Short mmCIF file of N, CA, C and O in Angstrom, two decimals:
data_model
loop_
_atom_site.label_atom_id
_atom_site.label_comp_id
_atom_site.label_asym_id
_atom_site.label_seq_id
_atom_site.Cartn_x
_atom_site.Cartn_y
_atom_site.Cartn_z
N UNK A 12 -10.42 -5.24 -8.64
CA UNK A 12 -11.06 -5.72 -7.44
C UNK A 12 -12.55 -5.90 -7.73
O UNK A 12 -13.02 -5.45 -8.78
N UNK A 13 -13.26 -6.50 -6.87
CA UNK A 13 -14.35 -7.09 -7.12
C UNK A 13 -15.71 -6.15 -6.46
O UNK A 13 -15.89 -5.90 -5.27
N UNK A 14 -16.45 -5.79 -7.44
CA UNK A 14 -17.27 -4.71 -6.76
C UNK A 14 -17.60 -4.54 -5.46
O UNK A 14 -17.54 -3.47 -4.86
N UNK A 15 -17.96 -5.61 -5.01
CA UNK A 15 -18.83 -6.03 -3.65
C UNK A 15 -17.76 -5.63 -2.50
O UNK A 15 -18.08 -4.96 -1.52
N UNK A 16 -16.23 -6.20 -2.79
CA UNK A 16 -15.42 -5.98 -2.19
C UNK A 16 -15.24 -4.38 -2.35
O UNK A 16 -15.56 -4.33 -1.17
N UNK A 17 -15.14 -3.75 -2.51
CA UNK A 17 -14.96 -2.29 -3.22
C UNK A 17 -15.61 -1.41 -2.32
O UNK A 17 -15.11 -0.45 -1.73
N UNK A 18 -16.97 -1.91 -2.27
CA UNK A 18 -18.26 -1.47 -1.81
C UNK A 18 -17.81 -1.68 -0.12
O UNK A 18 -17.42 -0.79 0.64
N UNK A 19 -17.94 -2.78 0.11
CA UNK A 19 -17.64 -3.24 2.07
C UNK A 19 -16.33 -1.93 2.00
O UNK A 19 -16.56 -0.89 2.60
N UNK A 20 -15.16 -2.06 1.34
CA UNK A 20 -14.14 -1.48 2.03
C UNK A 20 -14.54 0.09 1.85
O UNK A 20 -14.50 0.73 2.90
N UNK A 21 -14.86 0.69 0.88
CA UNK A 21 -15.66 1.74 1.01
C UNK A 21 -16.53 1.91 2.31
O UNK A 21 -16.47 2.94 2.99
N UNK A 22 -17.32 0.88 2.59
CA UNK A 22 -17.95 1.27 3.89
C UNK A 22 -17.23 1.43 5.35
O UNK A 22 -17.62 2.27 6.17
N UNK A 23 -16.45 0.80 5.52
CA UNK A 23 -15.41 0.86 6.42
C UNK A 23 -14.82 1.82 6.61
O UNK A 23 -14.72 2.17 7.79
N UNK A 24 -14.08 2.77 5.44
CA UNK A 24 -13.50 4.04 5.53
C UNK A 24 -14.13 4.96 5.90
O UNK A 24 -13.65 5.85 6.60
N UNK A 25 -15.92 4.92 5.33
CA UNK A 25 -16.54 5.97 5.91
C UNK A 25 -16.74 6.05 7.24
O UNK A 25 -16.83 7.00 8.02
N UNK A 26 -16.82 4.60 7.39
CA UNK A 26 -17.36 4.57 9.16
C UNK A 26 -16.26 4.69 9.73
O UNK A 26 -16.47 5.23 10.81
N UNK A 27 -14.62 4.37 9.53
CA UNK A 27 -13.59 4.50 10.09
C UNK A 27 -12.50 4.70 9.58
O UNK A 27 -11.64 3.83 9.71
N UNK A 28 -12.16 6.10 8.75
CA UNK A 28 -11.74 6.96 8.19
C UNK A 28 -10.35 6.91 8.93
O UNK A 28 -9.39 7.26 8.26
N UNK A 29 -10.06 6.40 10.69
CA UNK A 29 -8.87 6.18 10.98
C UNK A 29 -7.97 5.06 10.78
O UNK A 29 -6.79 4.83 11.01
N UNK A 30 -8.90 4.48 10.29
CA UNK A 30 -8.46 2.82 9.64
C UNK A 30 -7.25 2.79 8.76
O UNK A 30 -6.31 2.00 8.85
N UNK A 31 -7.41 3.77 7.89
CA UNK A 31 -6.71 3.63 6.61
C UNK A 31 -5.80 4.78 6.85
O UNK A 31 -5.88 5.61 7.75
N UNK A 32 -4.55 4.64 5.52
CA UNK A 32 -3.91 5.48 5.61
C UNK A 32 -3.57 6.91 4.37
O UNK A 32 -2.62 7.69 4.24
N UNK A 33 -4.79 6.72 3.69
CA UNK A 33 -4.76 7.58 2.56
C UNK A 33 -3.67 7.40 1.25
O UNK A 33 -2.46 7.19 1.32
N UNK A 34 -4.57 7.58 -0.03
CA UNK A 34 -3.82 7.31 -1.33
C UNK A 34 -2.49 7.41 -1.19
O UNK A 34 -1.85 7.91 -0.26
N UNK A 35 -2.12 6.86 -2.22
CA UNK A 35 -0.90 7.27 -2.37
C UNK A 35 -0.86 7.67 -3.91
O UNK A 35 -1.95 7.51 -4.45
N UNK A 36 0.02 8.10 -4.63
CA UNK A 36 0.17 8.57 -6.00
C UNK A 36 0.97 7.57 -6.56
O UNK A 36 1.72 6.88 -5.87
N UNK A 37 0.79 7.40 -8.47
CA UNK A 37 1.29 6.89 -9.30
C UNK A 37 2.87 6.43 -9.09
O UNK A 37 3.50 5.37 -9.15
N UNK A 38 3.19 7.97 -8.80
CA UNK A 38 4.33 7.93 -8.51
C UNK A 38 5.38 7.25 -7.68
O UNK A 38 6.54 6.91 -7.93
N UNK A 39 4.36 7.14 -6.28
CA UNK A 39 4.88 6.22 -5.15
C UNK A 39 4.89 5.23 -5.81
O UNK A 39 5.97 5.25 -6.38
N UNK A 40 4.41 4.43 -6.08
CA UNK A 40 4.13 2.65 -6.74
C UNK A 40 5.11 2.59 -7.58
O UNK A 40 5.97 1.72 -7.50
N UNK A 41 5.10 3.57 -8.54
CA UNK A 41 6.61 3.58 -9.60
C UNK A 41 7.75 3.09 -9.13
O UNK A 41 8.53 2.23 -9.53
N UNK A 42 7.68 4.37 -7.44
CA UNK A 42 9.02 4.17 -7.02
C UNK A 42 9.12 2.76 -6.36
O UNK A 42 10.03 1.92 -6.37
N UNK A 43 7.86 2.78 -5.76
CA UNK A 43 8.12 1.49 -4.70
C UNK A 43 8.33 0.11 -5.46
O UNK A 43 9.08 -0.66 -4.87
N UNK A 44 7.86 -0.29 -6.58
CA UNK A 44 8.31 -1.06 -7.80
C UNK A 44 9.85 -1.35 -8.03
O UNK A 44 10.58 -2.34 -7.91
N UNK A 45 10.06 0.37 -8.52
CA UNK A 45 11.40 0.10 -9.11
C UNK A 45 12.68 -0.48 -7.50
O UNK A 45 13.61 -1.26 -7.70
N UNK A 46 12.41 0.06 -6.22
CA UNK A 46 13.28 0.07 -5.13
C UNK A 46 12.89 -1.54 -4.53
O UNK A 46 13.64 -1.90 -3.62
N UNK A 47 11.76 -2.59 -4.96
CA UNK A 47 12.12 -3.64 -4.33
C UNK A 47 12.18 -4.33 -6.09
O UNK A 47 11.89 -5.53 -6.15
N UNK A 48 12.38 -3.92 -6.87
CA UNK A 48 12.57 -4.98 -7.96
C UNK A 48 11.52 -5.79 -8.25
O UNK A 48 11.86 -6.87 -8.72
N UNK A 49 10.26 -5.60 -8.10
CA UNK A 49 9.23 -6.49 -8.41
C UNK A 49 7.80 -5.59 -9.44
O UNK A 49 7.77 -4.36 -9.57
N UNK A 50 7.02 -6.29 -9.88
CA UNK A 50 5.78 -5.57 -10.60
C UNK A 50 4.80 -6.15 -9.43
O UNK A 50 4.86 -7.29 -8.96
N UNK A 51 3.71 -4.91 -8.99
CA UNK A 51 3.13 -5.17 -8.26
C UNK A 51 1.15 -5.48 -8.79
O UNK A 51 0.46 -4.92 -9.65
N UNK A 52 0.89 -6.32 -8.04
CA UNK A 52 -0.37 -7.11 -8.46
C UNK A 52 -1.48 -5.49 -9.29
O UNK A 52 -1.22 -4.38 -8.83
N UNK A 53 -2.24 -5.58 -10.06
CA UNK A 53 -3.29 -4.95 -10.39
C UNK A 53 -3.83 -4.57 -9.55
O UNK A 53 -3.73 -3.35 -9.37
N UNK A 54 -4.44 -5.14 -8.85
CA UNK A 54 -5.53 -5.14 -7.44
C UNK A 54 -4.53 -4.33 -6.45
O UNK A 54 -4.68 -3.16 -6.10
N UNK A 55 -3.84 -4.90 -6.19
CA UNK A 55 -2.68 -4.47 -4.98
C UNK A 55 -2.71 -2.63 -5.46
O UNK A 55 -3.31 -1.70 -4.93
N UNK A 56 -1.99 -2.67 -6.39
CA UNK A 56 -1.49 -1.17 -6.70
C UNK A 56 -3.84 -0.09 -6.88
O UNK A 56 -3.97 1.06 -6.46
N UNK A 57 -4.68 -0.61 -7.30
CA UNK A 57 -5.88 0.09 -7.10
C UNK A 57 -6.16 0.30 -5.47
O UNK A 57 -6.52 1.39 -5.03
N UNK A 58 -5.89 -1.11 -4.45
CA UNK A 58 -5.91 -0.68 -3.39
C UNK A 58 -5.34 0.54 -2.67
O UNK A 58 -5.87 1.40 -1.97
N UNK A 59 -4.08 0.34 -3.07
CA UNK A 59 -2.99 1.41 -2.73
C UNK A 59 -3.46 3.50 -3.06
O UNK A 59 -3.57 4.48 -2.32
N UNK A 60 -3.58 3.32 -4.24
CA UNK A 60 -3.84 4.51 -4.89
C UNK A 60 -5.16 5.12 -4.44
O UNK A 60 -5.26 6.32 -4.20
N UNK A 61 -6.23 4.23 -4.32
CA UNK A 61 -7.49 4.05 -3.31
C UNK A 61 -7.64 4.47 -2.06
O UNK A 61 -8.51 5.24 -1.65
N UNK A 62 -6.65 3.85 -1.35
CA UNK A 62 -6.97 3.41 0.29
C UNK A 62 -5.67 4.19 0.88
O UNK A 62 -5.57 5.20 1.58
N UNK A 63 -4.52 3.11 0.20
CA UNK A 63 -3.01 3.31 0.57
C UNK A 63 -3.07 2.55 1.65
O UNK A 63 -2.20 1.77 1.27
N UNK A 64 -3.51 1.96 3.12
CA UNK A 64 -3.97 0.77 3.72
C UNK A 64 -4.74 1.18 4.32
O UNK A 64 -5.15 2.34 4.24
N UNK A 65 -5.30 0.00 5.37
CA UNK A 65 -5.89 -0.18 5.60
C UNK A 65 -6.09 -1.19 6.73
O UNK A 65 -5.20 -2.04 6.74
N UNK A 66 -7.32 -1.38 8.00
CA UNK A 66 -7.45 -2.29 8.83
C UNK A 66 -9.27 -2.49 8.03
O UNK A 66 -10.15 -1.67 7.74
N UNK A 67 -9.18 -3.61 7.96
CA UNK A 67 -10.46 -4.00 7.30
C UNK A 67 -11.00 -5.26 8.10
O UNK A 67 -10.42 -6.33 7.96
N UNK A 68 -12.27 -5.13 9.06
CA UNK A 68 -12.32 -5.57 10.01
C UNK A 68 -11.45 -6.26 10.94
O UNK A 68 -11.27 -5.48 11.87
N UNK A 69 -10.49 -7.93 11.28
CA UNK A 69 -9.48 -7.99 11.56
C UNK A 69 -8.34 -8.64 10.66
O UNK A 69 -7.55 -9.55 10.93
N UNK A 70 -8.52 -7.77 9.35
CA UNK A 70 -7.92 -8.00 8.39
C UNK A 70 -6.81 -6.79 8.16
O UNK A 70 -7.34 -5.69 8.00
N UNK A 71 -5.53 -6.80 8.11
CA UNK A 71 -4.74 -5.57 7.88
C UNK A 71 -4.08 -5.76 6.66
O UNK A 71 -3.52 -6.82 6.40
N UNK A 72 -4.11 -4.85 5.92
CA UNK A 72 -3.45 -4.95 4.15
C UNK A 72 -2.25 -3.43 4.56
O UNK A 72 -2.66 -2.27 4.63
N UNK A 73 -1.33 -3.70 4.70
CA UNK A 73 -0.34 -2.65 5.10
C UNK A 73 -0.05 -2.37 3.78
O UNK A 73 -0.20 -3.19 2.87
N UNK A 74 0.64 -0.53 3.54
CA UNK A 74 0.73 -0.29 2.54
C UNK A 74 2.07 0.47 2.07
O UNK A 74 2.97 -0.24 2.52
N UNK A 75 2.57 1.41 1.49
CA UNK A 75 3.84 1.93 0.96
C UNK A 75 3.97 2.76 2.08
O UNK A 75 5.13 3.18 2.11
N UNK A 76 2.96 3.41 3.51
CA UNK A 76 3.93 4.47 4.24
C UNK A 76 3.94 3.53 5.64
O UNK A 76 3.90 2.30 5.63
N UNK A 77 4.01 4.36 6.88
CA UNK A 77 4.01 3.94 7.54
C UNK A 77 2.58 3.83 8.65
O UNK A 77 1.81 4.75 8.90
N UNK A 78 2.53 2.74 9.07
CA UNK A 78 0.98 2.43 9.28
C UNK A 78 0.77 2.98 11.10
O UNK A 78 1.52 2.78 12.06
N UNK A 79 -0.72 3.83 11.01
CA UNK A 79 -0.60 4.13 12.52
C UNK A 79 -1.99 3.53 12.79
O UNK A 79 -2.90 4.34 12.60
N UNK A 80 -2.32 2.50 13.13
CA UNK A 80 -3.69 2.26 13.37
C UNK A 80 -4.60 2.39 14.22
O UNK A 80 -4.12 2.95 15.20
N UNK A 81 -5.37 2.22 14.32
CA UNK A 81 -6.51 2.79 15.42
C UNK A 81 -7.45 1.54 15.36
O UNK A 81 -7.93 1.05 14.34
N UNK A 82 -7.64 0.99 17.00
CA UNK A 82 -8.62 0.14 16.88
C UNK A 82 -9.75 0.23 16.52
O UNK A 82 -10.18 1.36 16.77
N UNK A 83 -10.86 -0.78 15.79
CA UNK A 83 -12.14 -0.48 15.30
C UNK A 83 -12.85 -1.11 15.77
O UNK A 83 -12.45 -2.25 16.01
N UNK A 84 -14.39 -0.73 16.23
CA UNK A 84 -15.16 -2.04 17.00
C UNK A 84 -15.51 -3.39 15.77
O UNK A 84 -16.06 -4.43 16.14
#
C-alpha cells in the first residue's frame, strides 16, 4: 500500500478506533484463502492483518469477521 494511504487510514483509526475491526492473524488469511479457493491481493491481505476492516470515510473495505460499524462524522 501506498504510504500516504497508510498514513490517512492510520489517522482514521486513531480518531475512530470504532471504525475498524481489528487484525486479524496469518493464519486467518491462510484459512480464508484456502476455504474460498482464491490467492488474495498483497495489499488486500496487509490491510487485513493491519486493520482487519474498516469504514474509511464513506468508503467500507469489509473484512474476514463480521463487521459492526459505527457511524463516523
Amino acid at each position: 500500500m501506498k504510504i500516504e494511504l497508510l498514513k490517512a487510514v492510520d489517522q482514521e483509526l486513531e480518531m475512530y478506533p470504532e471504525a475498524f475491526g481489528g487484525a486479524v492473524t496469518s493464519e486467518e488469511v491462510t484459512q480464508a484463502e484456502a476455504k474460498l479457493k482464491v490467492k488474495l491481493p498483497e495489499d488486500f491481505k496487509k490491510f487485513l492483518l493491519r486493520y482487519g476492516l474498516g469504514a474509511i470515510g464513506e468508503a467500507v473495505v469489509l473484512g474476514l469477521r463480521e463487521a459492526e460499524f459505527v457511524s463516523t462524522p
